[in-house]
Amino acid sequence: MSKHVLAQNQYGKAENRIVKITRQGNDGAWHEIRDLNVSVALRGEFRAVHHTGDNGNCLPTDTTKNTVYAFAKEHGVASPEAFGILLARHFVSSQPVIHEAQIRVEEFTWDRIPVPTRPEQHSFVRKGQEVRTAQITYSGSTGQLQVVSGLKELTVMNSTNSEFHGFIKDRYTTLQEAYDRILATKVTARWAHSVAAAGADDFDWDRSYTQVRRHMLEAFAETYSYSLQQTLNAMAERVLDHCPTVNEVRLNLPNKHHFLVDLEPFGLKNDNEVYYAADRMYGLIEGTVHRDGVQPVIATSDWITA
Ligand SMILES: O=c1[nH]c(=O)c2[nH]c(=O)[nH]c2[nH]1
């Protein structure tokens, strides 16, 4: 007989990252997304589980994770509250030993990227302002002024129009070819200006920033992508094409992987609807694109994380 008392206890799978895509319209081209972080905590008759190693009352945390993904497919995600209520009720009503369930939901919200060439269907930018950056170097001896503008933490997603296949396969390759995947990245961008020191005071830096940001977002949204590398190049080229004072663009793009959840074990078909949003590890795609004949100046050695 133990002298100690097992007091409050709970368990479950925390931080299930889930992206649910709902396709609407006759052709399914209009996408709605819900991007959630769902944590499950179960409370109930778990004394034996702790004391004797008898797991007869233990619904595995792995099952609670599967339930979250399966429920997204079966019931959809009407709202964080509605989804949480469904899950909490399910755990308590389906297992007599579970007396209470607490579901915590964080929702990451997204705006649509306005695209001039088509309705805003499947391209999104995460809500919340990015961080704008600027690095200015002025040399007293040469009188040279170098301005590198930039931004970081601008998270974007295309919920379709992205493929990745035809890559090298060696004995360590397990990646399946993808013909319709989510493409998401958190953009770090820097661009160097050719504005001469004499003209720097009259230059409209705010307007320039807005233009570069818009062109990068439009290129991200409009590019039918066969790799994030191709999207990187398209974004940088679009800026160079439209912003004459920009000489060079460097982009650091972590590939924020979204993996299709296997719902077959639960008799459910996953038609590219329910994704697991992984935060680590991630592909990191980086590159500089500059005008021909221009010497690149932007550092390539920065430490970028997703
Ligand atoms: O767009 C991509 N580029 C890659 O180089 C790569 N590698 C990988 O595993 N997935 C992807 N996706």
CSV table of C-alpha atoms and ligand atoms in Angstrom, one decimal:
chain,number,residue,atom,x,y,z
A,1,MET,CA,0.0,0.0,0.0
A,2,SER,CA,1.6,3.3,-1.1
A,3,LYS,CA,1.8,6.1,1.4
A,4,HIS,CA,1.6,8.6,-1.5
A,5,VAL,CA,-1.5,10.0,-3.2
A,6,LEU,CA,-1.7,10.3,-6.9
A,7,ALA,CA,-3.5,13.6,-7.3
A,8,GLN,CA,-4.6,15.5,-10.5
A,9,ASN,CA,-3.4,13.7,-13.6
A,10,GLN,CA,-4.2,13.9,-17.3
A,11,TYR,CA,-2.7,12.7,-20.5
A,12,GLY,CA,-3.2,12.9,-24.2
A,13,LYS,CA,-1.4,14.0,-27.4
A,14,ALA,CA,-0.4,17.6,-27.4
A,15,GLU,CA,0.1,20.0,-30.4
A,16,ASN,CA,-1.4,18.0,-33.2
A,17,ARG,CA,-0.7,20.3,-36.1
A,18,ILE,CA,-3.4,20.0,-38.7
A,19,VAL,CA,-4.3,21.7,-41.9
A,20,LYS,CA,-7.8,21.0,-43.3
A,21,ILE,CA,-8.6,22.0,-46.8
A,22,THR,CA,-12.2,22.2,-48.0
A,23,ARG,CA,-12.8,22.5,-51.7
A,24,GLN,CA,-15.8,24.5,-52.8
A,25,GLY,CA,-17.5,25.5,-56.0
A,26,ASN,CA,-18.5,23.2,-58.9
A,27,ASP,CA,-14.9,22.5,-59.9
A,28,GLY,CA,-13.6,22.5,-56.3
A,29,ALA,CA,-11.1,25.3,-57.2
A,30,TRP,CA,-12.1,27.6,-54.3
A,31,HIS,CA,-10.2,26.4,-51.2
A,32,GLU,CA,-11.0,27.2,-47.6
A,33,ILE,CA,-8.3,26.3,-45.1
A,34,ARG,CA,-8.3,25.7,-41.3
A,35,ASP,CA,-4.9,25.6,-39.7
A,36,LEU,CA,-5.0,24.3,-36.1
A,37,ASN,CA,-2.8,23.2,-33.2
A,38,VAL,CA,-4.9,20.8,-31.2
A,39,SER,CA,-4.0,19.4,-27.8
A,40,VAL,CA,-5.9,16.6,-26.1
A,41,ALA,CA,-5.9,16.0,-22.3
A,42,LEU,CA,-8.0,13.1,-20.8
A,43,ARG,CA,-9.0,12.8,-17.2
A,44,GLY,CA,-10.5,9.7,-15.5
A,45,GLU,CA,-9.9,6.3,-13.9
A,46,PHE,CA,-6.2,6.1,-14.6
A,47,ARG,CA,-5.0,5.0,-11.1
A,48,ALA,CA,-4.0,1.5,-12.2
A,49,VAL,CA,-2.2,2.8,-15.2
A,50,HIS,CA,0.0,4.8,-12.9
A,51,HIS,CA,0.3,2.4,-10.0
A,52,THR,CA,0.4,-1.1,-11.5
A,53,GLY,CA,1.3,-0.8,-15.1
A,54,ASP,CA,-2.2,-2.2,-16.1
A,55,ASN,CA,-3.0,-0.3,-19.2
A,56,GLY,CA,-6.6,-1.6,-19.5
A,57,ASN,CA,-8.0,1.8,-19.0
A,58,CYS,CA,-5.5,3.6,-21.2
A,59,LEU,CA,-6.6,5.0,-24.5
A,60,PRO,CA,-3.2,5.6,-26.2
A,61,THR,CA,-2.2,9.1,-26.9
A,62,ASP,CA,-1.5,7.9,-30.4
A,63,THR,CA,-5.2,7.1,-30.7
A,64,THR,CA,-6.2,10.6,-29.6
A,65,LYS,CA,-3.9,12.0,-32.3
A,66,ASN,CA,-5.6,9.8,-34.9
A,67,THR,CA,-9.0,10.8,-33.7
A,68,VAL,CA,-8.2,14.5,-34.2
A,69,TYR,CA,-7.2,13.9,-37.9
A,70,ALA,CA,-10.0,11.5,-38.6
A,71,PHE,CA,-12.6,13.9,-37.1
A,72,ALA,CA,-11.3,16.7,-39.3
A,73,LYS,CA,-12.1,14.5,-42.3
A,74,GLU,CA,-15.4,13.1,-41.0
A,75,HIS,CA,-16.9,16.2,-39.5
A,76,GLY,CA,-14.9,19.1,-40.9
A,77,VAL,CA,-13.6,22.0,-38.9
A,78,ALA,CA,-16.5,24.5,-38.6
A,79,SER,CA,-14.6,26.5,-35.9
A,80,PRO,CA,-12.0,25.8,-33.2
A,81,GLU,CA,-14.8,25.7,-30.6
A,82,ALA,CA,-17.1,23.4,-32.6
A,83,PHE,CA,-14.2,21.1,-33.4
A,84,GLY,CA,-13.1,21.0,-29.8
A,85,ILE,CA,-16.6,20.3,-28.5
A,86,LEU,CA,-17.0,17.4,-30.9
A,87,LEU,CA,-13.7,15.9,-29.8
A,88,ALA,CA,-14.3,16.4,-26.0
A,89,ARG,CA,-17.7,14.8,-26.2
A,90,HIS,CA,-16.4,11.9,-28.3
A,91,PHE,CA,-13.7,10.9,-25.8
A,92,VAL,CA,-16.0,11.1,-22.8
A,93,SER,CA,-19.0,9.4,-24.4
A,94,SER,CA,-17.1,6.6,-26.1
A,95,GLN,CA,-14.9,5.5,-23.1
A,96,PRO,CA,-16.6,5.0,-19.7
A,97,VAL,CA,-13.2,5.3,-17.9
A,98,ILE,CA,-12.7,8.8,-19.4
A,99,HIS,CA,-14.7,11.3,-17.3
A,100,GLU,CA,-13.4,14.5,-18.6
A,101,ALA,CA,-11.6,15.7,-21.7
A,102,GLN,CA,-10.0,19.0,-22.3
A,103,ILE,CA,-9.3,20.1,-25.9
A,104,ARG,CA,-7.1,23.1,-26.5
A,105,VAL,CA,-7.1,24.6,-29.9
A,106,GLU,CA,-4.9,27.3,-31.4
A,107,GLU,CA,-5.9,28.5,-34.8
A,108,PHE,CA,-3.5,30.2,-37.2
A,109,THR,CA,-5.4,32.4,-39.5
A,110,TRP,CA,-4.7,33.3,-43.1
A,111,ASP,CA,-5.7,36.0,-45.6
A,112,ARG,CA,-6.1,35.4,-49.3
A,113,ILE,CA,-3.3,36.7,-51.5
A,114,PRO,CA,-5.0,38.9,-54.1
A,115,VAL,CA,-4.0,37.7,-57.6
A,116,PRO,CA,-4.7,39.9,-60.6
A,117,THR,CA,-4.9,37.0,-63.1
A,118,ARG,CA,-7.5,34.9,-61.3
A,119,PRO,CA,-9.9,34.8,-58.4
A,120,GLU,CA,-8.3,34.4,-55.0
A,121,GLN,CA,-8.7,30.7,-54.8
A,122,HIS,CA,-5.9,28.8,-53.2
A,123,SER,CA,-3.1,31.2,-52.2
A,124,PHE,CA,-2.8,32.5,-48.6
A,125,VAL,CA,-0.6,34.7,-46.5
A,126,ARG,CA,-0.6,34.2,-42.7
A,127,LYS,CA,-2.3,37.0,-40.8
A,128,GLY,CA,-0.1,39.2,-38.7
A,129,GLN,CA,2.5,41.7,-40.0
A,130,GLU,CA,5.9,40.5,-41.2
A,131,VAL,CA,9.0,42.2,-39.9
A,132,ARG,CA,10.5,44.7,-42.3
A,133,THR,CA,14.3,45.0,-42.3
A,134,ALA,CA,16.9,47.4,-43.7
A,135,GLN,CA,20.7,47.4,-43.7
A,136,ILE,CA,22.5,50.6,-44.7
A,137,THR,CA,26.2,50.8,-45.2
A,138,TYR,CA,27.8,54.2,-46.0
A,139,SER,CA,31.5,54.5,-46.7
A,140,GLY,CA,33.2,57.8,-45.8
A,141,SER,CA,36.2,57.2,-48.1
A,142,THR,CA,34.3,56.4,-51.3
A,143,GLY,CA,31.0,58.1,-50.5
A,144,GLN,CA,29.2,54.9,-51.5
A,145,LEU,CA,25.8,54.1,-50.0
A,146,GLN,CA,24.5,50.6,-50.0
A,147,VAL,CA,20.9,49.9,-49.0
A,148,VAL,CA,19.6,46.4,-48.6
A,149,SER,CA,15.9,46.2,-47.7
A,150,GLY,CA,14.1,43.1,-46.7
A,151,LEU,CA,11.4,41.3,-44.8
A,152,LYS,CA,11.2,38.2,-42.7
A,153,GLU,CA,8.5,36.0,-41.2
A,154,LEU,CA,6.1,36.4,-44.1
A,155,THR,CA,4.4,33.0,-44.1
A,156,VAL,CA,2.6,32.0,-47.3
A,157,MET,CA,0.8,28.9,-48.6
A,158,ASN,CA,-0.6,27.5,-51.8
A,159,SER,CA,-3.0,24.7,-51.1
A,160,THR,CA,-2.6,23.4,-54.6
A,161,ASN,CA,-0.7,24.1,-57.9
A,162,SER,CA,2.4,22.5,-56.5
A,163,GLU,CA,4.1,19.3,-57.6
A,164,PHE,CA,7.5,17.7,-56.9
A,165,HIS,CA,8.7,14.7,-58.9
A,166,GLY,CA,11.3,13.5,-61.3
A,167,PHE,CA,14.0,14.0,-58.7
A,168,ILE,CA,17.1,11.8,-58.2
A,169,LYS,CA,16.5,8.5,-56.6
A,170,ASP,CA,19.3,6.7,-54.8
A,171,ARG,CA,19.4,3.9,-52.3
A,172,TYR,CA,18.4,6.3,-49.5
A,173,THR,CA,15.4,7.9,-51.3
A,174,THR,CA,12.0,7.1,-49.8
A,175,LEU,CA,10.2,10.3,-50.8
A,176,GLN,CA,7.1,9.6,-52.9
A,177,GLU,CA,6.5,11.7,-56.0
A,178,ALA,CA,3.9,14.4,-55.4
A,179,TYR,CA,1.5,15.6,-58.1
A,180,ASP,CA,-0.7,17.8,-55.9
A,181,ARG,CA,0.8,19.1,-52.6
A,182,ILE,CA,0.7,22.0,-50.3
A,183,LEU,CA,3.5,24.5,-50.8
A,184,ALA,CA,4.2,26.6,-47.7
A,185,THR,CA,7.1,28.7,-46.7
A,186,LYS,CA,8.1,31.5,-44.3
A,187,VAL,CA,9.8,34.1,-46.5
A,188,THR,CA,13.0,35.8,-45.6
A,189,ALA,CA,13.9,38.2,-48.4
A,190,ARG,CA,16.5,40.9,-48.9
A,191,TRP,CA,17.0,43.1,-51.9
A,192,ALA,CA,19.8,45.5,-52.8
A,193,HIS,CA,19.0,48.9,-54.4
A,194,SER,CA,20.9,50.7,-57.0
A,195,VAL,CA,19.8,54.1,-55.8
A,196,ALA,CA,22.8,56.4,-55.9
A,197,ALA,CA,23.8,58.2,-52.7
A,198,ALA,CA,22.7,61.5,-54.3
A,199,GLY,CA,19.1,60.3,-54.9
A,200,ALA,CA,18.6,58.4,-51.6
A,201,ASP,CA,16.9,61.2,-49.8
A,202,ASP,CA,14.2,61.6,-52.5
A,203,PHE,CA,13.6,57.9,-53.0
A,204,ASP,CA,10.2,56.6,-51.7
A,205,TRP,CA,11.4,53.7,-49.6
A,206,ASP,CA,7.9,52.8,-48.3
A,207,ARG,CA,6.5,52.7,-51.8
A,208,SER,CA,9.3,50.5,-53.0
A,209,TYR,CA,8.9,48.1,-50.1
A,210,THR,CA,5.1,47.8,-50.8
A,211,GLN,CA,5.8,47.1,-54.5
A,212,VAL,CA,8.5,44.4,-53.8
A,213,ARG,CA,6.3,42.7,-51.3
A,214,ARG,CA,3.3,42.7,-53.6
A,215,HIS,CA,5.3,41.3,-56.6
A,216,MET,CA,6.8,38.5,-54.4
A,217,LEU,CA,3.4,37.5,-53.2
A,218,GLU,CA,1.9,37.6,-56.6
A,219,ALA,CA,4.7,35.5,-58.1
A,220,PHE,CA,4.3,33.0,-55.2
A,221,ALA,CA,0.6,32.8,-55.9
A,222,GLU,CA,0.7,32.7,-59.7
A,223,THR,CA,3.6,30.2,-60.2
A,224,TYR,CA,2.5,26.7,-60.9
A,225,SER,CA,5.4,25.1,-59.0
A,226,TYR,CA,7.4,22.0,-59.6
A,227,SER,CA,9.8,22.8,-56.8
A,228,LEU,CA,10.3,25.5,-54.2
A,229,GLN,CA,13.5,26.3,-56.0
A,230,GLN,CA,11.5,27.2,-59.1
A,231,THR,CA,9.1,29.3,-57.0
A,232,LEU,CA,12.1,31.1,-55.4
A,233,ASN,CA,13.5,32.0,-58.8
A,234,ALA,CA,10.1,33.2,-60.0
A,235,MET,CA,9.6,35.4,-57.0
A,236,ALA,CA,13.0,37.0,-57.4
A,237,GLU,CA,12.7,37.5,-61.1
A,238,ARG,CA,9.3,39.1,-60.8
A,239,VAL,CA,10.8,41.7,-58.4
A,240,LEU,CA,13.7,42.4,-60.8
A,241,ASP,CA,11.3,42.7,-63.7
A,242,HIS,CA,9.0,45.2,-62.0
A,243,CYS,CA,11.3,47.2,-59.7
A,244,PRO,CA,14.0,48.9,-61.7
A,245,THR,CA,16.0,50.2,-58.7
A,246,VAL,CA,16.4,46.7,-57.3
A,247,ASN,CA,19.6,45.0,-58.6
A,248,GLU,CA,19.6,41.8,-56.5
A,249,VAL,CA,17.2,39.6,-54.6
A,250,ARG,CA,18.2,37.0,-52.0
A,251,LEU,CA,15.5,34.6,-50.7
A,252,ASN,CA,15.7,32.1,-47.9
A,253,LEU,CA,12.7,29.8,-48.1
A,254,PRO,CA,12.2,27.0,-45.5
A,255,ASN,CA,9.9,24.3,-47.0
A,256,LYS,CA,7.2,24.0,-44.4
A,257,HIS,CA,6.2,20.4,-45.1
A,258,HIS,CA,2.6,19.3,-45.0
A,259,PHE,CA,2.2,15.5,-45.0
A,260,LEU,CA,-1.0,13.8,-46.0
A,261,VAL,CA,-2.4,11.9,-43.1
A,262,ASP,CA,-3.1,8.2,-43.8
A,263,LEU,CA,-6.8,7.8,-42.9
A,264,GLU,CA,-7.2,4.4,-44.6
A,265,PRO,CA,-6.9,2.5,-41.2
A,266,PHE,CA,-10.1,4.2,-40.2
A,267,GLY,CA,-11.9,3.5,-43.5
A,268,LEU,CA,-11.6,7.1,-44.6
A,269,LYS,CA,-10.3,8.4,-47.9
A,270,ASN,CA,-8.0,11.4,-47.7
A,271,ASP,CA,-8.5,13.3,-51.0
A,272,ASN,CA,-5.8,15.8,-50.2
A,273,GLU,CA,-7.9,17.3,-47.4
A,274,VAL,CA,-6.2,16.5,-44.1
A,275,TYR,CA,-2.5,17.3,-43.6
A,276,TYR,CA,-0.1,17.1,-40.8
A,277,ALA,CA,1.8,20.4,-40.6
A,278,ALA,CA,5.4,19.5,-39.6
A,279,ASP,CA,7.6,22.2,-38.1
A,280,ARG,CA,10.9,20.3,-38.1
A,281,MET,CA,13.0,19.2,-39.9
A,282,TYR,CA,12.5,21.3,-43.0
A,283,GLY,CA,14.0,21.7,-46.4
A,284,LEU,CA,15.8,25.1,-46.7
A,285,ILE,CA,15.9,26.5,-50.2
A,286,GLU,CA,18.1,29.6,-50.6
A,287,GLY,CA,19.3,31.6,-53.5
A,288,THR,CA,20.3,35.0,-55.0
A,289,VAL,CA,19.1,36.3,-58.3
A,290,HIS,CA,20.7,39.5,-59.7
A,291,ARG,CA,20.8,41.6,-62.8
A,292,ASP,CA,23.4,40.5,-65.3
A,293,GLY,CA,26.7,42.4,-64.8
A,294,VAL,CA,25.9,43.3,-61.2
A,295,GLN,CA,28.2,42.2,-58.4
A,296,PRO,CA,26.1,40.6,-55.7
A,297,VAL,CA,26.4,42.3,-52.3
A,298,ILE,CA,23.9,40.5,-50.0
A,299,ALA,CA,25.5,38.1,-47.5
A,300,THR,CA,24.8,34.4,-48.1
A,301,SER,CA,25.9,33.1,-44.8
A,302,ASP,CA,23.0,34.1,-42.5
A,303,TRP,CA,21.5,31.5,-40.2
A,304,ILE,CA,17.8,31.2,-41.1
A,305,THR,CA,15.3,29.0,-39.3
A,306,ALA,CA,11.7,28.0,-40.2
B,1,LIG,O1,10.4,21.8,-53.6
B,1,LIG,C1,11.1,21.0,-53.1
B,1,LIG,N1,12.5,21.0,-53.4
B,1,LIG,C2,13.3,20.0,-53.0
B,1,LIG,O2,14.5,20.1,-53.2
B,1,LIG,C3,12.8,19.0,-52.2
B,1,LIG,N2,13.3,17.9,-51.5
B,1,LIG,C4,12.3,17.3,-50.9
B,1,LIG,O3,12.5,16.3,-50.2
B,1,LIG,N3,11.1,17.9,-51.1
B,1,LIG,C5,11.4,19.0,-51.9
B,1,LIG,N4,10.6,20.0,-52.4
